[in-house]
PDB file of C-alpha atoms in Angstrom:
ATOM      1  CA  MET I   1     265.561 152.679  39.339  1.00 47.00           C
ATOM      2  CA  GLN I   2     262.397 152.190  41.389  1.00 60.00           C
ATOM      3  CA  ASN I   3     261.026 148.687  40.874  1.00 65.00           C
ATOM      4  CA  GLY I   4     257.433 148.290  41.942  1.00 76.00           C
ATOM      5  CA  ILE I   5     255.907 148.774  45.311  1.00 82.00           C
ATOM      6  CA  SER I   6     258.739 147.116  47.234  1.00 85.00           C
ATOM      7  CA  TYR I   7     260.953 150.206  46.707  1.00 88.00           C
ATOM      8  CA  TRP I   8     258.374 152.477  48.332  1.00 89.00           C
ATOM      9  CA  GLU I   9     257.711 149.991  51.143  1.00 90.00           C
ATOM     10  CA  SER I  10     261.438 149.886  51.883  1.00 91.00           C
ATOM     11  CA  GLN I  11     261.502 153.721  52.004  1.00 91.00           C
ATOM     12  CA  ILE I  12     258.728 153.686  54.625  1.00 92.00           C
ATOM     13  CA  LYS I  13     260.417 150.887  56.603  1.00 93.00           C
ATOM     14  CA  GLN I  14     263.764 152.719  56.537  1.00 93.00           C
ATOM     15  CA  TYR I  15     262.133 155.910  57.867  1.00 93.00           C
ATOM     16  CA  LEU I  16     260.344 154.014  60.635  1.00 92.00           C
ATOM     17  CA  ASP I  17     263.546 152.225  61.675  1.00 93.00           C
ATOM     18  CA  ASP I  18     265.592 155.477  61.704  1.00 92.00           C
ATOM     19  CA  THR I  19     263.136 157.814  63.462  1.00 91.00           C
ATOM     20  CA  ASN I  20     260.583 155.615  65.269  1.00 87.00           C
ATOM     21  CA  ASN I  21     257.916 158.155  64.170  1.00 90.00           C
ATOM     22  CA  HIS I  22     254.490 157.454  62.736  1.00 92.00           C
ATOM     23  CA  VAL I  23     253.683 157.358  59.017  1.00 93.00           C
ATOM     24  CA  LEU I  24     250.294 157.714  57.343  1.00 94.00           C
ATOM     25  CA  VAL I  25     250.038 155.454  54.304  1.00 94.00           C
ATOM     26  CA  ARG I  26     247.252 155.299  51.726  1.00 93.00           C
ATOM     27  CA  ALA I  27     246.988 152.896  48.797  1.00 91.00           C
ATOM     28  CA  ASP I  28     244.347 153.370  46.095  1.00 91.00           C
ATOM     29  CA  LEU I  29     243.844 150.495  43.656  1.00 90.00           C
ATOM     30  CA  ILE I  30     243.031 151.344  40.033  1.00 88.00           C
ATOM     31  CA  TYR I  31     241.131 148.707  38.050  1.00 86.00           C
ATOM     32  CA  GLU I  32     240.638 148.482  34.315  1.00 82.00           C
ATOM     33  CA  GLU I  33     237.135 147.705  33.089  1.00 80.00           C
ATOM     34  CA  GLU I  34     235.978 144.242  34.294  1.00 78.00           C
ATOM     35  CA  ALA I  35     239.472 143.268  35.475  1.00 77.00           C
ATOM     36  CA  ALA I  36     239.941 140.910  38.422  1.00 79.00           C
ATOM     37  CA  LEU I  37     243.340 142.354  39.336  1.00 80.00           C
ATOM     38  CA  CYS I  38     244.156 146.029  39.684  1.00 83.00           C
ATOM     39  CA  SER I  39     246.312 147.518  36.947  1.00 83.00           C
ATOM     40  CA  GLU I  40     248.064 150.119  39.106  1.00 87.00           C
ATOM     41  CA  ILE I  41     248.328 151.378  42.658  1.00 89.00           C
ATOM     42  CA  ILE I  42     248.542 154.971  43.848  1.00 91.00           C
ATOM     43  CA  LEU I  43     250.627 154.853  47.013  1.00 91.00           C
ATOM     44  CA  GLN I  44     250.828 157.924  49.267  1.00 93.00           C
ATOM     45  CA  ALA I  45     252.846 158.274  52.462  1.00 93.00           C
ATOM     46  CA  ARG I  46     253.602 161.160  54.832  1.00 94.00           C
ATOM     47  CA  SER I  47     255.414 161.250  58.155  1.00 93.00           C
ATOM     48  CA  VAL I  48     253.299 162.610  61.014  1.00 91.00           C
ATOM     49  CA  LYS I  49     255.807 164.633  63.093  1.00 88.00           C
ATOM     50  CA  ASP I  50     257.967 166.041  60.317  1.00 88.00           C
ATOM     51  CA  ASP I  51     257.808 166.216  56.535  1.00 84.00           C
ATOM     52  CA  GLU I  52     260.960 164.192  56.092  1.00 90.00           C
ATOM     53  CA  LEU I  53     258.982 161.438  54.346  1.00 90.00           C
ATOM     54  CA  SER I  54     256.348 162.535  51.849  1.00 92.00           C
ATOM     55  CA  PHE I  55     255.577 160.991  48.479  1.00 91.00           C
ATOM     56  CA  LYS I  56     252.824 160.027  46.053  1.00 91.00           C
ATOM     57  CA  ALA I  57     253.792 157.221  43.685  1.00 90.00           C
ATOM     58  CA  TYR I  58     252.020 155.525  40.789  1.00 89.00           C
ATOM     59  CA  VAL I  59     253.041 151.884  40.768  1.00 87.00           C
ATOM     60  CA  TYR I  60     252.063 149.539  37.946  1.00 83.00           C
ATOM     61  CA  ASN I  61     250.844 146.159  39.132  1.00 75.00           C
ATOM     62  CA  GLU I  62     252.979 143.823  37.107  1.00 70.00           C
ATOM     63  CA  GLU I  63     254.966 140.815  38.131  1.00 65.00           C
ATOM     64  CA  PRO I  64     258.136 139.799  36.310  1.00 58.00           C
ATOM     65  CA  ASP I  65     257.899 136.237  34.931  1.00 57.00           C
ATOM     66  CA  PHE I  66     254.171 136.075  35.762  1.00 56.00           C
ATOM     67  CA  LYS I  67     252.101 133.670  33.692  1.00 57.00           C
ATOM     68  CA  THR I  68     248.383 134.360  33.341  1.00 55.00           C
ATOM     69  CA  SER I  69     247.739 130.616  33.211  1.00 53.00           C
ATOM     70  CA  GLU I  70     248.542 130.525  36.948  1.00 54.00           C
ATOM     71  CA  ILE I  71     245.436 132.605  37.794  1.00 57.00           C
ATOM     72  CA  ARG I  72     242.613 130.374  38.964  1.00 62.00           C
ATOM     73  CA  ASP I  73     239.116 131.253  37.849  1.00 68.00           C
ATOM     74  CA  LEU I  74     237.244 130.663  41.116  1.00 71.00           C
ATOM     75  CA  LYS I  75     233.804 131.285  39.616  1.00 74.00           C
ATOM     76  CA  LYS I  76     234.432 128.714  36.882  1.00 79.00           C
ATOM     77  CA  GLU I  77     235.705 126.193  39.447  1.00 82.00           C
ATOM     78  CA  ALA I  78     232.581 126.703  41.594  1.00 82.00           C
ATOM     79  CA  GLU I  79     230.286 126.241  38.576  1.00 85.00           C
ATOM     80  CA  GLU I  80     232.105 123.047  37.569  1.00 89.00           C
ATOM     81  CA  ALA I  81     231.873 121.705  41.135  1.00 89.00           C
ATOM     82  CA  GLU I  82     228.123 122.469  41.205  1.00 91.00           C
ATOM     83  CA  ARG I  83     227.624 120.720  37.833  1.00 91.00           C
ATOM     84  CA  ALA I  84     229.537 117.678  39.104  1.00 92.00           C
ATOM     85  CA  ARG I  85     227.442 117.610  42.298  1.00 92.00           C
ATOM     86  CA  LEU I  86     224.167 117.810  40.329  1.00 92.00           C
ATOM     87  CA  GLU I  87     225.334 115.068  37.944  1.00 92.00           C
ATOM     88  CA  GLN I  88     226.229 112.871  40.913  1.00 93.00           C
ATOM     89  CA  GLU I  89     222.776 113.461  42.458  1.00 92.00           C
ATOM     90  CA  ARG I  90     221.099 112.638  39.119  1.00 91.00           C
ATOM     91  CA  LEU I  91     223.058 109.396  38.817  1.00 92.00           C
ATOM     92  CA  ALA I  92     222.224 108.455  42.415  1.00 91.00           C
ATOM     93  CA  GLU I  93     218.498 109.110  41.757  1.00 91.00           C
ATOM     94  CA  GLU I  94     218.604 106.977  38.579  1.00 91.00           C
ATOM     95  CA  ALA I  95     220.296 104.167  40.516  1.00 91.00           C
ATOM     96  CA  ARG I  96     217.673 104.412  43.273  1.00 90.00           C
ATOM     97  CA  LEU I  97     214.805 104.267  40.755  1.00 90.00           C
ATOM     98  CA  ALA I  98     216.402 101.319  38.955  1.00 89.00           C
ATOM     99  CA  GLU I  99     216.794  99.487  42.280  1.00 89.00           C
ATOM    100  CA  GLU I 100     213.130 100.158  43.155  1.00 87.00           C
ATOM    101  CA  ALA I 101     212.042  98.855  39.746  1.00 85.00           C
ATOM    102  CA  ARG I 102     214.182  95.731  40.180  1.00 85.00           C
ATOM    103  CA  ILE I 103     212.713  95.053  43.640  1.00 85.00           C
ATOM    104  CA  ALA I 104     209.152  95.602  42.354  1.00 81.00           C
ATOM    105  CA  GLU I 105     209.807  93.258  39.406  1.00 81.00           C
ATOM    106  CA  GLU I 106     211.145  90.558  41.715  1.00 81.00           C
ATOM    107  CA  ALA I 107     208.079  90.929  43.929  1.00 78.00           C
ATOM    108  CA  GLY I 108     205.840  90.365  40.890  1.00 72.00           C
ATOM    109  CA  SER I 109     204.091  93.729  40.893  1.00 58.00           C
ATOM    110  CA  PRO I 110     204.933  96.078  38.070  1.00 55.00           C
ATOM    111  CA  ARG I 111     205.908  99.559  39.102  1.00 53.00           C
ATOM    112  CA  LYS I 112     203.087 102.020  38.519  1.00 56.00           C
ATOM    113  CA  PRO I 113     203.880 105.302  36.809  1.00 53.00           C
ATOM    114  CA  PRO I 114     203.419 108.373  38.980  1.00 53.00           C
ATOM    115  CA  CYS I 115     199.837 109.614  39.165  1.00 51.00           C
ATOM    116  CA  ARG I 116     199.333 112.688  37.014  1.00 50.00           C
ATOM    117  CA  PRO I 117     196.056 114.416  36.236  1.00 48.00           C
ATOM    118  CA  SER I 118     194.646 113.558  32.852  1.00 50.00           C
ATOM    119  CA  ARG I 119     194.605 116.334  30.251  1.00 47.00           C
ATOM    120  CA  GLN I 120     190.870 115.711  29.585  1.00 49.00           C
ATOM    121  CA  LYS I 121     190.015 116.608  33.179  1.00 56.00           C
ATOM    122  CA  LEU I 122     191.632 120.008  32.876  1.00 58.00           C
ATOM    123  CA  GLN I 123     189.905 123.081  31.518  1.00 57.00           C
ATOM    124  CA  LYS I 124     191.750 125.935  29.919  1.00 59.00           C
ATOM    125  CA  CYS I 125     191.183 129.260  31.640  1.00 58.00           C
ATOM    126  CA  LYS I 126     192.792 132.684  31.432  1.00 57.00           C
ATOM    127  CA  HIS I 127     195.405 131.670  34.056  1.00 55.00           C
ATOM    128  CA  GLY I 128     196.394 128.419  32.355  1.00 56.00           C
ATOM    129  CA  TYR I 129     194.633 125.155  33.189  1.00 54.00           C
ATOM    130  CA  ARG I 130     192.334 124.321  36.075  1.00 56.00           C
ATOM    131  CA  ARG I 131     190.812 121.063  37.183  1.00 55.00           C
ATOM    132  CA  GLN I 132     187.322 120.479  35.830  1.00 54.00           C
ATOM    133  CA  ASP I 133     184.791 119.937  38.557  1.00 53.00           C
ATOM    134  CA  THR I 134     183.250 116.538  37.758  1.00 51.00           C
ATOM    135  CA  ASN I 135     180.474 116.778  40.373  1.00 52.00           C
ATOM    136  CA  THR I 136     178.607 119.689  38.811  1.00 51.00           C
ATOM    137  CA  ILE I 137     175.904 119.452  36.207  1.00 52.00           C
ATOM    138  CA  PRO I 138     176.245 121.893  33.340  1.00 52.00           C
ATOM    139  CA  ILE I 139     173.436 124.470  33.378  1.00 53.00           C
ATOM    140  CA  ARG I 140     171.784 125.276  30.135  1.00 55.00           C
ATOM    141  CA  THR I 141     169.941 128.518  29.807  1.00 56.00           C
ATOM    142  CA  VAL I 142     166.686 128.525  27.918  1.00 57.00           C
ATOM    143  CA  PRO I 143     165.874 131.622  25.894  1.00 61.00           C
ATOM    144  CA  GLU I 144     162.658 133.336  26.941  1.00 56.00           C
TER     145      GLU I 144
END
């Protein structure tokens, strides 16, 4: 019985060892919908000088004693590593801010909150909010 792709590879190797001729080999991978591994392989081979070796085989991609738990999800690992990196940066920033607050407290000057524009100084416009110009005098039109 023909077991997997190794049987067909051994047929090609045997032909090459016996004749020292060239062989054209083509392997097409067939994937099921959204699968990471191919489900089957179409393997074609033909000898160049003679037609002593010529076949087209459908080989199912299955491994005896293969456990799906051994497959690593690389995308999931990368996302977890990125989350861990961001968490580490957040903790480092919190530690830095706490250290700055401690130093400012020891020096006797309370730490000022970051300067943000007051909501009263902003005017709503069609694009969102814009800063109100405080140097202009509102013009009032008088009816004629």
